[in-house]
Amino acid sequence: MNPIFSKDFKNVWILSISGALAGSIIPLMVLIGSLVGTDLAPTVKLATAPVALMILGTAISVVPISACLKKMGRKNTLWLFMAIGIAACGLAMVALQLKSFSLFCLTSLVMGSCNAAILQTRFAGMESVAVEHSATAASMVMAGGIIAAFVGPELAVMGISITAVDYQGSFLLGAVCIALAALLLSPFKPSTMVDVATATSKTTLTALLSNPSFCLALASGAVAYIIMSFVMTGTPISMHYFHGHSLLDTKWVIQSHIAAMFLPSFIAPILFKLLNIRGMMLLGLLCYGATILIGFSDTSVSGFWIQLVLLGVGWNFLFVAGTSLLPSTHKEDDRFKAQAINDFTVFSLQAVAALSAGWVINLITWQQMLLGCLPPMLIMLGILLWERSKNTASQ
């Protein structure tokens, strides 16, 4: 019998579905955040500020969430931040009622903290199964993003006219969705090792970073998000404004990209067995390299479509591979510290990439922007070779 249908994977299924429903608030915000920003911001230059602040909120919440995880455990921490997410939806409704851009921006920042907690479900899923199934568990939880990618935008559109104020209903539906996610989390039984208080980690940051495997796991997640966010954020502007493609074509390309980010999770366990974690990382880098090559030769709609699909697939391989490698790179007492360092680094760099993309695409060409993706790819390749040489030497 396939292990995913065994009772050992009950927690993984719960986390995947609950996390997907709660996480739907993020694509909801991505879709309407800029539209609301356009209506409320004092200048159109600040229209994307709510979305950018949501990413920033994810980054700065990682360390506090790590502390909560250590004191409260996975389940209680998820419930706490789901409650915060519901409160943020209510605050967004108030901001829309008052037409307050500053309050809406604060709401976006708070929603980022909810997202940071939900992203911890991938680690909770891995801790719920045997080590040999951890990559499968991570892939399944990540695959829940497909549900979020479709549910979030649907809620946004369905809720536009529920009340007299546009988009208030969208956040009302978002709050209901998070509440449902919290209810579905009730049967989740965290791994014993997670809820038992652990000794305070005495390992320094320098000691963790001296481990080539930890650096590789960190680099894989960081490079996955840096390049994906940088290219994805610049695509609508490049396609619609600079290359003259329609908004419908642009929407189709972005939707295909989001699907490509999560669909490979269904076959990732098979690829892990065939290629191992480091082989998956190389495959992810190859997908990113193909994205750059195609971008130089084809800026038609089909060309952008192929680029963004490859970008999504590459992101999946790199991020899932880095997530799967991370638990084997530190001691048990260092679990929360290592996860906090990893997520803080990854999402801080993602915020920088997303914020800079709009500025960069207005200064240079699409092809030049794609070339800017090469340095982080080369850095990761160097770390991959360094880690391999160190492991070979130690054998």
Short mmCIF file of C-alpha atoms in Angstrom, two decimals:
data_model
loop_
_atom_site.label_atom_id
_atom_site.label_comp_id
_atom_site.label_asym_id
_atom_site.label_seq_id
_atom_site.Cartn_x
_atom_site.Cartn_y
_atom_site.Cartn_z
CA MET A 1 0.00 0.00 0.00
CA ASN A 2 1.17 3.49 -0.81
CA PRO A 3 2.43 5.02 2.48
CA ILE A 4 0.44 8.23 1.96
CA PHE A 5 -2.78 6.26 2.54
CA SER A 6 -1.54 4.76 5.80
CA LYS A 7 -2.56 6.02 9.24
CA ASP A 8 0.95 7.43 9.67
CA PHE A 9 0.07 10.08 7.08
CA LYS A 10 -3.15 11.21 8.78
CA ASN A 11 -1.41 14.28 10.20
CA VAL A 12 0.07 15.12 6.80
CA TRP A 13 -3.36 15.07 5.13
CA ILE A 14 -4.80 17.27 7.90
CA LEU A 15 -1.95 19.78 7.62
CA SER A 16 -2.13 19.84 3.84
CA ILE A 17 -5.86 20.63 3.69
CA SER A 18 -5.97 22.93 6.72
CA GLY A 19 -2.85 24.80 5.61
CA ALA A 20 -4.23 25.19 2.10
CA LEU A 21 -7.50 26.72 3.31
CA ALA A 22 -5.81 29.09 5.75
CA GLY A 23 -3.16 29.93 3.17
CA SER A 24 -5.81 30.96 0.63
CA ILE A 25 -5.77 34.41 2.24
CA ILE A 26 -2.35 34.99 0.62
CA PRO A 27 -3.37 34.63 -3.08
CA LEU A 28 -6.54 36.53 -2.15
CA MET A 29 -4.37 39.38 -0.93
CA VAL A 30 -2.02 39.13 -3.91
CA LEU A 31 -4.98 39.49 -6.28
CA ILE A 32 -6.81 42.39 -4.64
CA GLY A 33 -4.11 44.01 -2.50
CA SER A 34 -2.79 46.15 -5.35
CA LEU A 35 -6.33 46.97 -6.52
CA VAL A 36 -7.25 48.22 -3.07
CA GLY A 37 -3.90 50.00 -2.90
CA THR A 38 -4.66 51.77 -6.17
CA ASP A 39 -7.95 53.04 -4.74
CA LEU A 40 -6.64 54.09 -1.33
CA ALA A 41 -2.96 55.04 -1.78
CA PRO A 42 -2.06 58.74 -1.97
CA THR A 43 0.02 57.96 -5.09
CA VAL A 44 -0.07 55.06 -7.57
CA LYS A 45 3.61 54.44 -6.81
CA LEU A 46 2.47 52.99 -3.45
CA ALA A 47 -0.24 50.74 -4.95
CA THR A 48 1.82 47.58 -4.48
CA ALA A 49 2.88 48.49 -0.93
CA PRO A 50 0.24 46.25 0.76
CA VAL A 51 1.50 43.13 -1.04
CA ALA A 52 5.13 44.04 -0.35
CA LEU A 53 4.33 44.59 3.35
CA MET A 54 2.64 41.21 3.51
CA ILE A 55 5.90 39.57 2.36
CA LEU A 56 7.83 41.70 4.86
CA GLY A 57 5.43 40.61 7.60
CA THR A 58 6.20 37.00 6.77
CA ALA A 59 9.94 37.61 7.12
CA ILE A 60 9.89 39.54 10.40
CA SER A 61 7.46 37.11 12.06
CA VAL A 62 9.68 34.05 11.68
CA VAL A 63 11.69 34.58 14.89
CA PRO A 64 8.67 35.32 17.15
CA ILE A 65 6.86 32.30 15.69
CA SER A 66 9.90 30.15 16.41
CA ALA A 67 9.69 31.21 20.07
CA CYS A 68 5.97 30.38 20.14
CA LEU A 69 6.62 26.97 18.61
CA LYS A 70 9.12 26.17 21.33
CA LYS A 71 6.79 27.21 24.16
CA MET A 72 3.37 26.28 22.77
CA GLY A 73 3.99 23.52 20.21
CA ARG A 74 2.94 23.33 16.56
CA LYS A 75 -0.81 23.00 16.99
CA ASN A 76 -1.37 25.80 19.50
CA THR A 77 0.92 28.13 17.55
CA LEU A 78 -1.00 27.48 14.34
CA TRP A 79 -4.28 28.13 16.12
CA LEU A 80 -2.93 31.38 17.60
CA PHE A 81 -1.80 32.76 14.25
CA MET A 82 -4.95 31.59 12.49
CA ALA A 83 -6.84 33.68 15.05
CA ILE A 84 -4.53 36.58 14.22
CA GLY A 85 -5.29 36.01 10.52
CA ILE A 86 -9.02 36.18 11.23
CA ALA A 87 -8.49 39.40 13.19
CA ALA A 88 -6.45 40.80 10.29
CA CYS A 89 -9.36 40.12 7.91
CA GLY A 90 -11.64 42.04 10.26
CA LEU A 91 -9.13 44.88 10.41
CA ALA A 92 -9.02 44.96 6.61
CA MET A 93 -12.80 45.34 6.51
CA VAL A 94 -12.55 48.28 8.91
CA ALA A 95 -9.77 49.85 6.81
CA LEU A 96 -11.92 49.60 3.69
CA GLN A 97 -14.88 51.10 5.52
CA LEU A 98 -12.72 54.03 6.68
CA LYS A 99 -10.83 54.22 3.36
CA SER A 100 -7.61 54.19 5.38
CA PHE A 101 -4.56 53.21 3.36
CA SER A 102 -2.27 53.18 6.40
CA LEU A 103 -4.59 50.83 8.31
CA PHE A 104 -4.83 48.56 5.27
CA CYS A 105 -1.03 48.44 5.08
CA LEU A 106 -0.90 47.46 8.76
CA THR A 107 -3.40 44.72 8.00
CA SER A 108 -1.15 43.42 5.23
CA LEU A 109 1.81 43.26 7.60
CA VAL A 110 -0.23 41.25 10.12
CA MET A 111 -1.43 38.85 7.42
CA GLY A 112 2.21 38.15 6.64
CA SER A 113 2.64 36.80 10.19
CA CYS A 114 -0.26 34.41 9.61
CA ASN A 115 1.42 33.24 6.42
CA ALA A 116 4.72 32.66 8.23
CA ALA A 117 2.97 30.36 10.72
CA ILE A 118 1.14 28.43 8.01
CA LEU A 119 4.43 27.82 6.20
CA GLN A 120 5.57 25.91 9.30
CA THR A 121 3.11 23.14 8.40
CA ARG A 122 5.71 21.64 6.06
CA PHE A 123 8.02 20.99 9.03
CA ALA A 124 5.12 19.67 11.13
CA GLY A 125 4.25 17.24 8.34
CA MET A 126 7.83 15.99 8.07
CA GLU A 127 8.01 15.46 11.85
CA SER A 128 4.83 13.35 11.75
CA VAL A 129 6.28 10.55 9.61
CA ALA A 130 9.36 8.35 9.47
CA VAL A 131 12.54 9.97 8.16
CA GLU A 132 12.43 8.02 4.88
CA HIS A 133 9.00 9.54 4.12
CA SER A 134 9.84 13.12 5.11
CA ALA A 135 10.30 14.32 1.50
CA THR A 136 6.92 12.83 0.57
CA ALA A 137 5.28 14.58 3.54
CA ALA A 138 6.84 17.93 2.62
CA SER A 139 5.67 17.53 -0.99
CA MET A 140 2.12 16.72 0.09
CA VAL A 141 1.87 19.76 2.34
CA MET A 142 3.32 21.94 -0.42
CA ALA A 143 0.82 20.47 -2.90
CA GLY A 144 -1.93 22.00 -0.78
CA GLY A 145 -0.83 25.30 -2.31
CA ILE A 146 -2.79 24.34 -5.43
CA ILE A 147 -6.00 24.52 -3.40
CA ALA A 148 -4.98 27.90 -1.96
CA ALA A 149 -4.03 29.22 -5.42
CA PHE A 150 -7.56 28.63 -6.70
CA VAL A 151 -9.65 29.16 -3.54
CA GLY A 152 -8.09 32.53 -2.65
CA PRO A 153 -8.81 34.34 -5.94
CA GLU A 154 -12.30 32.78 -6.09
CA LEU A 155 -13.11 34.13 -2.63
CA ALA A 156 -11.76 37.53 -3.66
CA VAL A 157 -14.07 37.71 -6.67
CA MET A 158 -17.11 36.21 -4.91
CA GLY A 159 -16.86 38.71 -2.08
CA ILE A 160 -16.44 41.93 -4.06
CA SER A 161 -20.07 43.03 -3.83
CA ILE A 162 -21.31 41.23 -0.72
CA THR A 163 -21.38 44.55 1.18
CA ALA A 164 -21.76 48.14 0.03
CA VAL A 165 -17.98 48.57 0.23
CA ASP A 166 -16.01 46.80 -2.49
CA TYR A 167 -13.80 43.91 -1.30
CA GLN A 168 -15.10 43.95 2.27
CA GLY A 169 -16.89 40.69 1.54
CA SER A 170 -13.69 39.20 0.16
CA PHE A 171 -12.01 39.52 3.53
CA LEU A 172 -15.14 38.27 5.29
CA LEU A 173 -14.98 35.09 3.21
CA GLY A 174 -11.25 34.91 3.89
CA ALA A 175 -11.92 34.98 7.65
CA VAL A 176 -14.50 32.19 7.30
CA CYS A 177 -11.98 30.12 5.34
CA ILE A 178 -9.32 30.52 8.04
CA ALA A 179 -11.87 29.59 10.73
CA LEU A 180 -12.71 26.43 8.78
CA ALA A 181 -8.99 25.65 8.53
CA ALA A 182 -8.65 25.99 12.32
CA LEU A 183 -11.57 23.62 12.82
CA LEU A 184 -10.06 21.05 10.46
CA LEU A 185 -6.81 21.23 12.42
CA SER A 186 -8.55 19.85 15.55
CA PRO A 187 -7.75 16.14 14.88
CA PHE A 188 -4.06 16.94 14.29
CA LYS A 189 -1.82 15.22 16.85
CA PRO A 190 1.66 16.80 16.90
CA SER A 191 4.72 14.62 17.15
CA THR A 192 5.72 14.04 20.78
CA MET A 193 9.18 15.48 20.18
CA VAL A 194 7.64 18.78 19.12
CA ASP A 195 5.39 19.45 22.08
CA VAL A 196 7.88 18.39 24.72
CA ALA A 197 10.00 21.34 25.83
CA THR A 198 13.51 20.99 24.52
CA ALA A 199 16.76 22.20 26.01
CA THR A 200 17.84 25.67 25.03
CA SER A 201 20.05 25.53 21.98
CA LYS A 202 23.65 26.48 22.70
CA THR A 203 24.77 26.19 19.09
CA THR A 204 25.84 29.52 17.63
CA LEU A 205 24.86 30.87 14.24
CA THR A 206 28.50 30.58 13.16
CA ALA A 207 28.51 26.90 14.08
CA LEU A 208 25.37 26.24 12.06
CA LEU A 209 26.72 28.10 9.04
CA SER A 210 29.98 26.17 9.22
CA ASN A 211 28.00 23.08 8.23
CA PRO A 212 28.05 22.87 4.40
CA SER A 213 24.82 20.86 4.34
CA PHE A 214 22.97 23.51 6.40
CA CYS A 215 24.26 26.21 4.04
CA LEU A 216 23.08 24.17 1.05
CA ALA A 217 19.58 23.72 2.48
CA LEU A 218 19.44 27.45 3.24
CA ALA A 219 20.75 28.40 -0.22
CA SER A 220 18.29 26.12 -1.99
CA GLY A 221 15.26 27.73 -0.34
CA ALA A 222 16.64 31.26 -0.68
CA VAL A 223 17.57 30.97 -4.36
CA ALA A 224 14.21 29.30 -5.08
CA TYR A 225 12.34 32.32 -3.71
CA ILE A 226 14.70 35.09 -4.86
CA ILE A 227 14.53 34.16 -8.53
CA MET A 228 10.88 33.11 -8.53
CA SER A 229 9.71 36.35 -6.87
CA PHE A 230 12.01 38.54 -8.96
CA VAL A 231 10.87 37.10 -12.30
CA MET A 232 7.21 36.56 -11.41
CA THR A 233 6.75 40.09 -10.07
CA GLY A 234 8.31 41.60 -13.19
CA THR A 235 6.35 39.44 -15.65
CA PRO A 236 2.99 41.32 -15.70
CA ILE A 237 4.74 44.63 -16.30
CA SER A 238 7.02 43.19 -18.96
CA MET A 239 4.26 41.27 -20.75
CA HIS A 240 1.51 43.88 -20.71
CA TYR A 241 3.28 47.24 -20.76
CA PHE A 242 6.55 46.53 -22.56
CA HIS A 243 5.63 43.71 -24.94
CA GLY A 244 1.99 44.63 -25.57
CA HIS A 245 0.32 41.36 -24.58
CA SER A 246 -3.28 41.46 -23.35
CA LEU A 247 -4.27 41.31 -19.70
CA LEU A 248 -6.06 38.02 -20.37
CA ASP A 249 -2.87 36.49 -21.75
CA THR A 250 -0.90 37.87 -18.81
CA LYS A 251 -3.40 36.44 -16.32
CA TRP A 252 -3.22 33.03 -18.03
CA VAL A 253 0.58 33.00 -17.81
CA ILE A 254 0.57 33.88 -14.09
CA GLN A 255 -2.11 31.27 -13.33
CA SER A 256 -0.10 28.64 -15.19
CA HIS A 257 2.97 29.66 -13.20
CA ILE A 258 1.18 29.23 -9.87
CA ALA A 259 -0.09 25.79 -10.92
CA ALA A 260 3.45 24.82 -12.00
CA MET A 261 4.77 25.81 -8.57
CA PHE A 262 2.72 23.13 -6.82
CA LEU A 263 1.77 20.41 -9.31
CA PRO A 264 5.28 18.84 -9.31
CA SER A 265 4.76 18.02 -5.63
CA PHE A 266 2.66 15.04 -6.75
CA ILE A 267 5.63 13.44 -8.51
CA ALA A 268 8.39 14.86 -6.32
CA PRO A 269 8.60 11.74 -4.09
CA ILE A 270 9.34 9.63 -7.17
CA LEU A 271 11.97 12.08 -8.38
CA PHE A 272 13.58 12.14 -4.94
CA LYS A 273 14.05 8.38 -5.12
CA LEU A 274 15.53 8.59 -8.60
CA LEU A 275 17.71 11.70 -8.24
CA ASN A 276 18.13 12.24 -4.44
CA ILE A 277 17.92 15.68 -2.82
CA ARG A 278 21.00 17.16 -4.49
CA GLY A 279 19.94 15.86 -7.90
CA MET A 280 16.61 17.65 -7.41
CA MET A 281 18.48 20.86 -6.65
CA LEU A 282 20.48 20.55 -9.86
CA LEU A 283 17.28 19.91 -11.80
CA GLY A 284 15.74 23.02 -10.24
CA LEU A 285 18.74 25.10 -11.29
CA LEU A 286 18.49 23.68 -14.82
CA CYS A 287 14.84 24.77 -14.98
CA TYR A 288 15.86 28.28 -13.93
CA GLY A 289 18.63 28.26 -16.54
CA ALA A 290 16.13 27.24 -19.24
CA THR A 291 13.87 30.10 -18.12
CA ILE A 292 16.66 32.58 -18.82
CA LEU A 293 17.55 31.05 -22.19
CA ILE A 294 13.95 31.07 -23.43
CA GLY A 295 13.50 34.64 -22.24
CA PHE A 296 16.33 35.74 -24.50
CA SER A 297 14.86 34.14 -27.61
CA ASP A 298 11.09 34.35 -27.25
CA THR A 299 8.96 37.10 -25.74
CA SER A 300 5.70 35.95 -27.33
CA VAL A 301 2.82 34.81 -25.13
CA SER A 302 3.86 31.18 -25.57
CA GLY A 303 7.44 32.15 -24.77
CA PHE A 304 6.41 33.81 -21.51
CA TRP A 305 4.18 30.84 -20.71
CA ILE A 306 7.05 28.35 -21.07
CA GLN A 307 9.35 30.64 -19.03
CA LEU A 308 6.92 30.96 -16.14
CA VAL A 309 5.98 27.27 -16.10
CA LEU A 310 9.68 26.33 -15.92
CA LEU A 311 10.13 28.98 -13.24
CA GLY A 312 7.37 27.38 -11.16
CA VAL A 313 8.76 23.87 -11.59
CA GLY A 314 12.27 25.03 -10.70
CA TRP A 315 10.97 26.75 -7.57
CA ASN A 316 9.23 23.58 -6.45
CA PHE A 317 12.29 21.36 -6.89
CA LEU A 318 14.61 23.78 -5.10
CA PHE A 319 12.31 24.69 -2.23
CA VAL A 320 11.11 21.15 -1.47
CA ALA A 321 14.69 19.83 -1.74
CA GLY A 322 15.99 22.48 0.66
CA THR A 323 13.12 21.83 3.10
CA SER A 324 13.78 18.07 2.98
CA LEU A 325 17.52 18.47 3.58
CA LEU A 326 17.24 20.93 6.49
CA PRO A 327 16.22 18.50 9.30
CA SER A 328 19.34 16.38 8.73
CA THR A 329 21.72 19.34 9.08
CA HIS A 330 21.39 20.12 12.80
CA LYS A 331 20.91 18.56 16.22
CA GLU A 332 17.46 18.03 17.70
CA ASP A 333 17.93 20.85 20.24
CA ASP A 334 18.71 23.23 17.38
CA ARG A 335 15.52 22.44 15.44
CA PHE A 336 13.62 25.69 16.07
CA LYS A 337 16.71 27.87 15.77
CA ALA A 338 17.68 26.30 12.43
CA GLN A 339 14.14 26.59 11.07
CA ALA A 340 13.92 30.23 12.19
CA ILE A 341 17.26 31.12 10.55
CA ASN A 342 16.20 29.33 7.37
CA ASP A 343 12.78 30.97 7.04
CA PHE A 344 13.94 34.43 8.11
CA THR A 345 16.69 34.38 5.48
CA VAL A 346 14.47 32.95 2.74
CA PHE A 347 11.54 35.31 3.20
CA SER A 348 13.63 38.41 3.87
CA LEU A 349 15.42 37.87 0.57
CA GLN A 350 12.09 37.17 -1.11
CA ALA A 351 10.80 40.53 0.13
CA VAL A 352 13.87 42.29 -1.28
CA ALA A 353 13.44 40.50 -4.63
CA ALA A 354 9.74 41.32 -4.88
CA LEU A 355 10.25 44.97 -3.91
CA SER A 356 13.12 45.46 -6.37
CA ALA A 357 11.54 43.73 -9.38
CA GLY A 358 9.14 46.55 -10.28
CA TRP A 359 11.91 49.12 -9.99
CA VAL A 360 14.41 47.07 -12.01
CA ILE A 361 12.06 46.25 -14.91
CA ASN A 362 11.48 49.96 -15.43
CA LEU A 363 15.25 50.61 -15.67
CA ILE A 364 16.50 47.75 -17.84
CA THR A 365 15.21 45.29 -20.45
CA TRP A 366 13.56 41.96 -19.72
CA GLN A 367 16.63 40.11 -20.99
CA GLN A 368 18.95 42.13 -18.76
CA MET A 369 16.67 41.47 -15.81
CA LEU A 370 16.87 37.74 -16.45
CA LEU A 371 20.66 37.97 -16.50
CA GLY A 372 20.44 39.33 -12.96
CA CYS A 373 19.25 35.87 -11.90
CA LEU A 374 22.60 34.28 -12.75
CA PRO A 375 24.64 35.43 -9.70
CA PRO A 376 22.43 33.71 -7.07
CA MET A 377 22.30 30.58 -9.23
CA LEU A 378 26.09 30.49 -9.48
CA ILE A 379 26.44 31.06 -5.74
CA MET A 380 24.18 28.10 -5.03
CA LEU A 381 26.05 25.93 -7.52
CA GLY A 382 29.27 26.84 -5.71
CA ILE A 383 27.74 25.87 -2.34
CA LEU A 384 26.53 22.60 -3.84
CA LEU A 385 30.07 21.76 -5.04
CA TRP A 386 31.55 22.85 -1.69
CA GLU A 387 29.14 20.63 0.23
CA ARG A 388 29.85 17.68 -2.04
CA SER A 389 33.62 18.06 -1.67
CA LYS A 390 33.35 18.31 2.14
CA ASN A 391 31.16 15.23 2.36
CA THR A 392 33.50 13.30 0.05
CA ALA A 393 36.52 14.28 2.12
CA SER A 394 34.85 13.18 5.37
CA GLN A 395 34.07 9.71 4.04
#
